[in-house]
PDB file of C-alpha atoms in Angstrom:
ATOM      1  CA  UNK Z 185       0.000   0.000   0.000  1.00 48.00           C
ATOM      2  CA  UNK Z 186       1.243   3.466  -0.793  1.00 56.00           C
ATOM      3  CA  UNK Z 187       4.613   4.219  -2.259  1.00 69.00           C
ATOM      4  CA  UNK Z 188       7.256   6.865  -2.353  1.00 82.00           C
ATOM      5  CA  UNK Z 189       5.753   8.868  -5.295  1.00 93.00           C
ATOM      6  CA  UNK Z 190       8.968   8.797  -7.299  1.00 96.00           C
ATOM      7  CA  UNK Z 191      10.315   9.704  -9.751  1.00 97.00           C
ATOM      8  CA  UNK Z 192       9.611  13.253  -8.655  1.00 98.00           C
ATOM      9  CA  UNK Z 193      11.050  16.664  -9.475  1.00 98.00           C
ATOM     10  CA  UNK Z 194      10.539  20.388  -9.057  1.00 97.00           C
ATOM     11  CA  UNK Z 195      12.235  23.111 -11.092  1.00 96.00           C
ATOM     12  CA  UNK Z 196      12.062  26.890 -10.882  1.00 94.00           C
ATOM     13  CA  UNK Z 197      13.451  29.989 -12.554  1.00 93.00           C
ATOM     14  CA  UNK Z 198      16.037  32.042 -10.684  1.00 92.00           C
ATOM     15  CA  UNK Z 199      15.789  34.869 -13.216  1.00 92.00           C
ATOM     16  CA  UNK Z 200      13.106  36.047 -15.606  1.00 92.00           C
ATOM     17  CA  UNK Z 201      12.886  34.774 -19.179  1.00 94.00           C
ATOM     18  CA  UNK Z 202      12.102  37.195 -21.974  1.00 94.00           C
ATOM     19  CA  UNK Z 203       9.405  36.054 -24.420  1.00 94.00           C
ATOM     20  CA  UNK Z 204       8.220  37.737 -27.601  1.00 94.00           C
ATOM     21  CA  UNK Z 205       4.648  38.953 -27.998  1.00 92.00           C
ATOM     22  CA  UNK Z 206       2.235  36.227 -29.219  1.00 93.00           C
ATOM     23  CA  UNK Z 207       5.018  33.705 -29.880  1.00 96.00           C
ATOM     24  CA  UNK Z 208       5.089  30.123 -28.625  1.00 97.00           C
ATOM     25  CA  UNK Z 209       8.229  29.845 -26.482  1.00 97.00           C
ATOM     26  CA  UNK Z 210       9.690  26.905 -24.579  1.00 98.00           C
ATOM     27  CA  UNK Z 211      10.084  27.757 -20.898  1.00 98.00           C
ATOM     28  CA  UNK Z 212      13.604  27.225 -19.608  1.00 97.00           C
ATOM     29  CA  UNK Z 213      14.265  26.122 -16.040  1.00 97.00           C
ATOM     30  CA  UNK Z 214      17.581  26.880 -14.360  1.00 94.00           C
ATOM     31  CA  UNK Z 215      17.104  25.644 -10.803  1.00 94.00           C
ATOM     32  CA  UNK Z 216      16.281  22.120  -9.662  1.00 96.00           C
ATOM     33  CA  UNK Z 217      14.699  22.149  -6.212  1.00 95.00           C
ATOM     34  CA  UNK Z 218      14.858  18.351  -6.279  1.00 97.00           C
ATOM     35  CA  UNK Z 219      15.048  15.561  -8.851  1.00 98.00           C
ATOM     36  CA  UNK Z 220      14.863  12.108  -7.251  1.00 97.00           C
ATOM     37  CA  UNK Z 221      15.867  10.091 -10.319  1.00 97.00           C
ATOM     38  CA  UNK Z 222      17.930  12.625 -12.300  1.00 98.00           C
ATOM     39  CA  UNK Z 223      15.099  12.579 -14.852  1.00 98.00           C
ATOM     40  CA  UNK Z 224      14.929  16.323 -15.460  1.00 98.00           C
ATOM     41  CA  UNK Z 225      17.451  17.719 -17.950  1.00 98.00           C
ATOM     42  CA  UNK Z 226      17.517  20.114 -20.905  1.00 97.00           C
ATOM     43  CA  UNK Z 227      14.274  21.781 -19.721  1.00 98.00           C
ATOM     44  CA  UNK Z 228      12.200  18.604 -19.804  1.00 98.00           C
ATOM     45  CA  UNK Z 229      11.218  15.659 -17.641  1.00 98.00           C
ATOM     46  CA  UNK Z 230      11.870  12.247 -19.200  1.00 98.00           C
ATOM     47  CA  UNK Z 231      10.356   9.091 -17.710  1.00 98.00           C
ATOM     48  CA  UNK Z 232      13.205   6.783 -16.633  1.00 98.00           C
ATOM     49  CA  UNK Z 233      13.433   3.184 -17.841  1.00 97.00           C
ATOM     50  CA  UNK Z 234      11.068   0.927 -15.904  1.00 95.00           C
ATOM     51  CA  UNK Z 235       9.113   3.876 -14.447  1.00 96.00           C
ATOM     52  CA  UNK Z 236       6.057   4.008 -16.708  1.00 96.00           C
ATOM     53  CA  UNK Z 237       2.714   4.743 -15.056  1.00 96.00           C
ATOM     54  CA  UNK Z 238       0.432   7.594 -14.115  1.00 96.00           C
ATOM     55  CA  UNK Z 239       2.051  10.949 -13.318  1.00 98.00           C
ATOM     56  CA  UNK Z 240       0.717  14.230 -11.976  1.00 98.00           C
ATOM     57  CA  UNK Z 241       2.273  17.485 -13.232  1.00 98.00           C
ATOM     58  CA  UNK Z 242       1.799  21.041 -11.978  1.00 98.00           C
ATOM     59  CA  UNK Z 243       2.892  24.281 -13.605  1.00 97.00           C
ATOM     60  CA  UNK Z 244       2.631  27.865 -12.392  1.00 94.00           C
ATOM     61  CA  UNK Z 245       3.730  30.808 -14.575  1.00 93.00           C
ATOM     62  CA  UNK Z 246       3.506  34.552 -13.988  1.00 87.00           C
ATOM     63  CA  UNK Z 247       4.025  36.780 -17.009  1.00 87.00           C
ATOM     64  CA  UNK Z 248       4.590  40.516 -16.780  1.00 86.00           C
ATOM     65  CA  UNK Z 249       5.722  43.584 -18.586  1.00 79.00           C
ATOM     66  CA  UNK Z 250       7.517  45.826 -16.134  1.00 68.00           C
ATOM     67  CA  UNK Z 251       6.045  48.994 -17.599  1.00 66.00           C
ATOM     68  CA  UNK Z 252       2.410  49.782 -18.280  1.00 66.00           C
ATOM     69  CA  UNK Z 253      -0.503  47.465 -17.760  1.00 70.00           C
ATOM     70  CA  UNK Z 254      -1.004  46.005 -21.182  1.00 77.00           C
ATOM     71  CA  UNK Z 255      -0.643  42.229 -20.727  1.00 81.00           C
ATOM     72  CA  UNK Z 256      -3.912  40.661 -21.799  1.00 82.00           C
ATOM     73  CA  UNK Z 257      -3.214  36.978 -22.495  1.00 86.00           C
ATOM     74  CA  UNK Z 258      -1.097  34.102 -21.229  1.00 90.00           C
ATOM     75  CA  UNK Z 259      -1.438  30.520 -22.352  1.00 93.00           C
ATOM     76  CA  UNK Z 260       0.661  27.920 -20.534  1.00 95.00           C
ATOM     77  CA  UNK Z 261       1.047  24.716 -22.550  1.00 97.00           C
ATOM     78  CA  UNK Z 262       1.920  21.201 -21.415  1.00 98.00           C
ATOM     79  CA  UNK Z 263       3.624  19.188 -24.158  1.00 98.00           C
ATOM     80  CA  UNK Z 264       4.193  15.414 -24.267  1.00 98.00           C
ATOM     81  CA  UNK Z 265       6.775  14.081 -26.734  1.00 98.00           C
ATOM     82  CA  UNK Z 266       6.715  17.342 -28.699  1.00 98.00           C
ATOM     83  CA  UNK Z 267       2.919  17.637 -29.014  1.00 98.00           C
ATOM     84  CA  UNK Z 268       0.454  19.747 -27.053  1.00 98.00           C
ATOM     85  CA  UNK Z 269      -1.505  17.812 -24.424  1.00 97.00           C
ATOM     86  CA  UNK Z 270      -3.240  20.693 -22.634  1.00 97.00           C
ATOM     87  CA  UNK Z 271      -3.359  24.467 -22.355  1.00 96.00           C
ATOM     88  CA  UNK Z 272      -4.022  26.486 -19.204  1.00 94.00           C
ATOM     89  CA  UNK Z 273      -5.301  29.848 -20.491  1.00 90.00           C
ATOM     90  CA  UNK Z 274      -5.941  33.267 -19.045  1.00 85.00           C
ATOM     91  CA  UNK Z 275      -7.331  35.784 -21.520  1.00 83.00           C
ATOM     92  CA  UNK Z 276      -8.618  39.091 -20.168  1.00 80.00           C
ATOM     93  CA  UNK Z 277     -10.341  39.851 -23.490  1.00 70.00           C
ATOM     94  CA  UNK Z 278      -9.778  43.582 -23.700  1.00 64.00           C
ATOM     95  CA  UNK Z 279      -8.965  44.366 -20.074  1.00 63.00           C
ATOM     96  CA  UNK Z 280      -5.213  44.550 -19.636  1.00 59.00           C
ATOM     97  CA  UNK Z 281      -3.187  43.768 -16.532  1.00 65.00           C
ATOM     98  CA  UNK Z 282       0.409  44.083 -15.445  1.00 68.00           C
ATOM     99  CA  UNK Z 283       0.987  40.540 -14.136  1.00 76.00           C
ATOM    100  CA  UNK Z 284      -0.996  37.506 -15.279  1.00 79.00           C
ATOM    101  CA  UNK Z 285      -0.893  33.943 -13.965  1.00 82.00           C
ATOM    102  CA  UNK Z 286      -1.748  30.778 -15.871  1.00 88.00           C
ATOM    103  CA  UNK Z 287      -1.369  27.593 -13.873  1.00 92.00           C
ATOM    104  CA  UNK Z 288      -2.696  24.080 -14.051  1.00 96.00           C
ATOM    105  CA  UNK Z 289      -2.386  20.417 -13.224  1.00 97.00           C
ATOM    106  CA  UNK Z 290      -2.553  17.411 -15.501  1.00 97.00           C
ATOM    107  CA  UNK Z 291      -2.504  13.673 -14.894  1.00 97.00           C
ATOM    108  CA  UNK Z 292      -0.923  11.641 -17.703  1.00 98.00           C
ATOM    109  CA  UNK Z 293      -0.292   7.979 -18.433  1.00 97.00           C
ATOM    110  CA  UNK Z 294       3.368   7.800 -19.480  1.00 98.00           C
ATOM    111  CA  UNK Z 295       5.799   5.156 -20.682  1.00 97.00           C
ATOM    112  CA  UNK Z 296       9.578   5.009 -20.336  1.00 97.00           C
ATOM    113  CA  UNK Z 297      11.295   7.722 -22.439  1.00 98.00           C
ATOM    114  CA  UNK Z 298       8.138   9.874 -22.780  1.00 98.00           C
ATOM    115  CA  UNK Z 299       9.017  13.493 -22.035  1.00 98.00           C
ATOM    116  CA  UNK Z 300       7.136  16.537 -20.774  1.00 98.00           C
ATOM    117  CA  UNK Z 301       7.913  20.206 -21.515  1.00 98.00           C
ATOM    118  CA  UNK Z 302       6.284  23.561 -20.786  1.00 98.00           C
ATOM    119  CA  UNK Z 303       5.659  26.304 -23.348  1.00 98.00           C
ATOM    120  CA  UNK Z 304       4.129  29.753 -23.025  1.00 96.00           C
ATOM    121  CA  UNK Z 305       2.410  32.160 -25.416  1.00 95.00           C
ATOM    122  CA  UNK Z 306       1.638  35.607 -24.010  1.00 91.00           C
ATOM    123  CA  UNK Z 307       0.489  38.854 -25.567  1.00 87.00           C
ATOM    124  CA  UNK Z 308       0.298  42.572 -24.848  1.00 84.00           C
ATOM    125  CA  UNK Z 309      -1.867  45.228 -26.434  1.00 81.00           C
ATOM    126  CA  UNK Z 310       1.330  47.060 -27.434  1.00 83.00           C
ATOM    127  CA  UNK Z 311       3.049  43.937 -28.945  1.00 83.00           C
ATOM    128  CA  UNK Z 312       6.028  44.371 -26.612  1.00 84.00           C
ATOM    129  CA  UNK Z 313       8.302  41.690 -25.166  1.00 88.00           C
ATOM    130  CA  UNK Z 314       7.202  40.162 -21.852  1.00 87.00           C
ATOM    131  CA  UNK Z 315       8.902  38.265 -19.029  1.00 87.00           C
ATOM    132  CA  UNK Z 316       8.130  34.923 -17.422  1.00 90.00           C
ATOM    133  CA  UNK Z 317       8.931  35.921 -13.844  1.00 88.00           C
ATOM    134  CA  UNK Z 318      11.708  34.119 -12.011  1.00 89.00           C
ATOM    135  CA  UNK Z 319      13.258  34.783  -8.645  1.00 85.00           C
ATOM    136  CA  UNK Z 320      13.589  33.714  -5.063  1.00 69.00           C
ATOM    137  CA  UNK Z 321       9.845  33.564  -4.460  1.00 68.00           C
ATOM    138  CA  UNK Z 322       9.482  30.786  -7.051  1.00 57.00           C
ATOM    139  CA  UNK Z 323       6.854  32.626  -9.034  1.00 78.00           C
ATOM    140  CA  UNK Z 324       7.471  30.134 -11.854  1.00 92.00           C
ATOM    141  CA  UNK Z 325       7.642  26.426 -11.128  1.00 94.00           C
ATOM    142  CA  UNK Z 326       7.081  23.064 -12.775  1.00 97.00           C
ATOM    143  CA  UNK Z 327       6.869  19.829 -10.850  1.00 98.00           C
ATOM    144  CA  UNK Z 328       5.647  16.291 -11.190  1.00 98.00           C
ATOM    145  CA  UNK Z 329       5.664  12.870  -9.652  1.00 98.00           C
ATOM    146  CA  UNK Z 330       4.588   9.301 -10.321  1.00 97.00           C
ATOM    147  CA  UNK Z 331       1.368   8.362  -8.566  1.00 94.00           C
ATOM    148  CA  UNK Z 332       0.742   4.811  -9.858  1.00 84.00           C
ATOM    149  CA  UNK Z 333       2.739   2.068 -11.556  1.00 77.00           C
ATOM    150  CA  UNK Z 334       2.129   0.973 -15.135  1.00 64.00           C
TER     151      UNK Z 334
END
């Protein structure tokens, strides 16, 4: 009964990542909080050999433009093996803000060597560059863990 819920990982951003207006961009992660099976590398989680099963992933992204309040959309995408699995959207539809958050959770059935990545697409009413916020408060994070065997 039970288990140790591994493999498991959590990654964060220590600094902000610049993203272009309305452009799909892979989110880069520069800090591993933990990685029980050394399965997170090159900005993606890859299921280790013999560790297929059901996994739960969580992602939390803040996007901002340091000047003005013209951010109106952020879509956070979860990709499996290079293809979109889900999108966690926030679209203010004409009412702009300065900092937007799009977060979500997804349970997936994965096999060995499947990999998971995070992408973002954000937009401003002025078509300016935005930032995925990073820093000591872990405003951006991505984590996951195995919940059931194959």
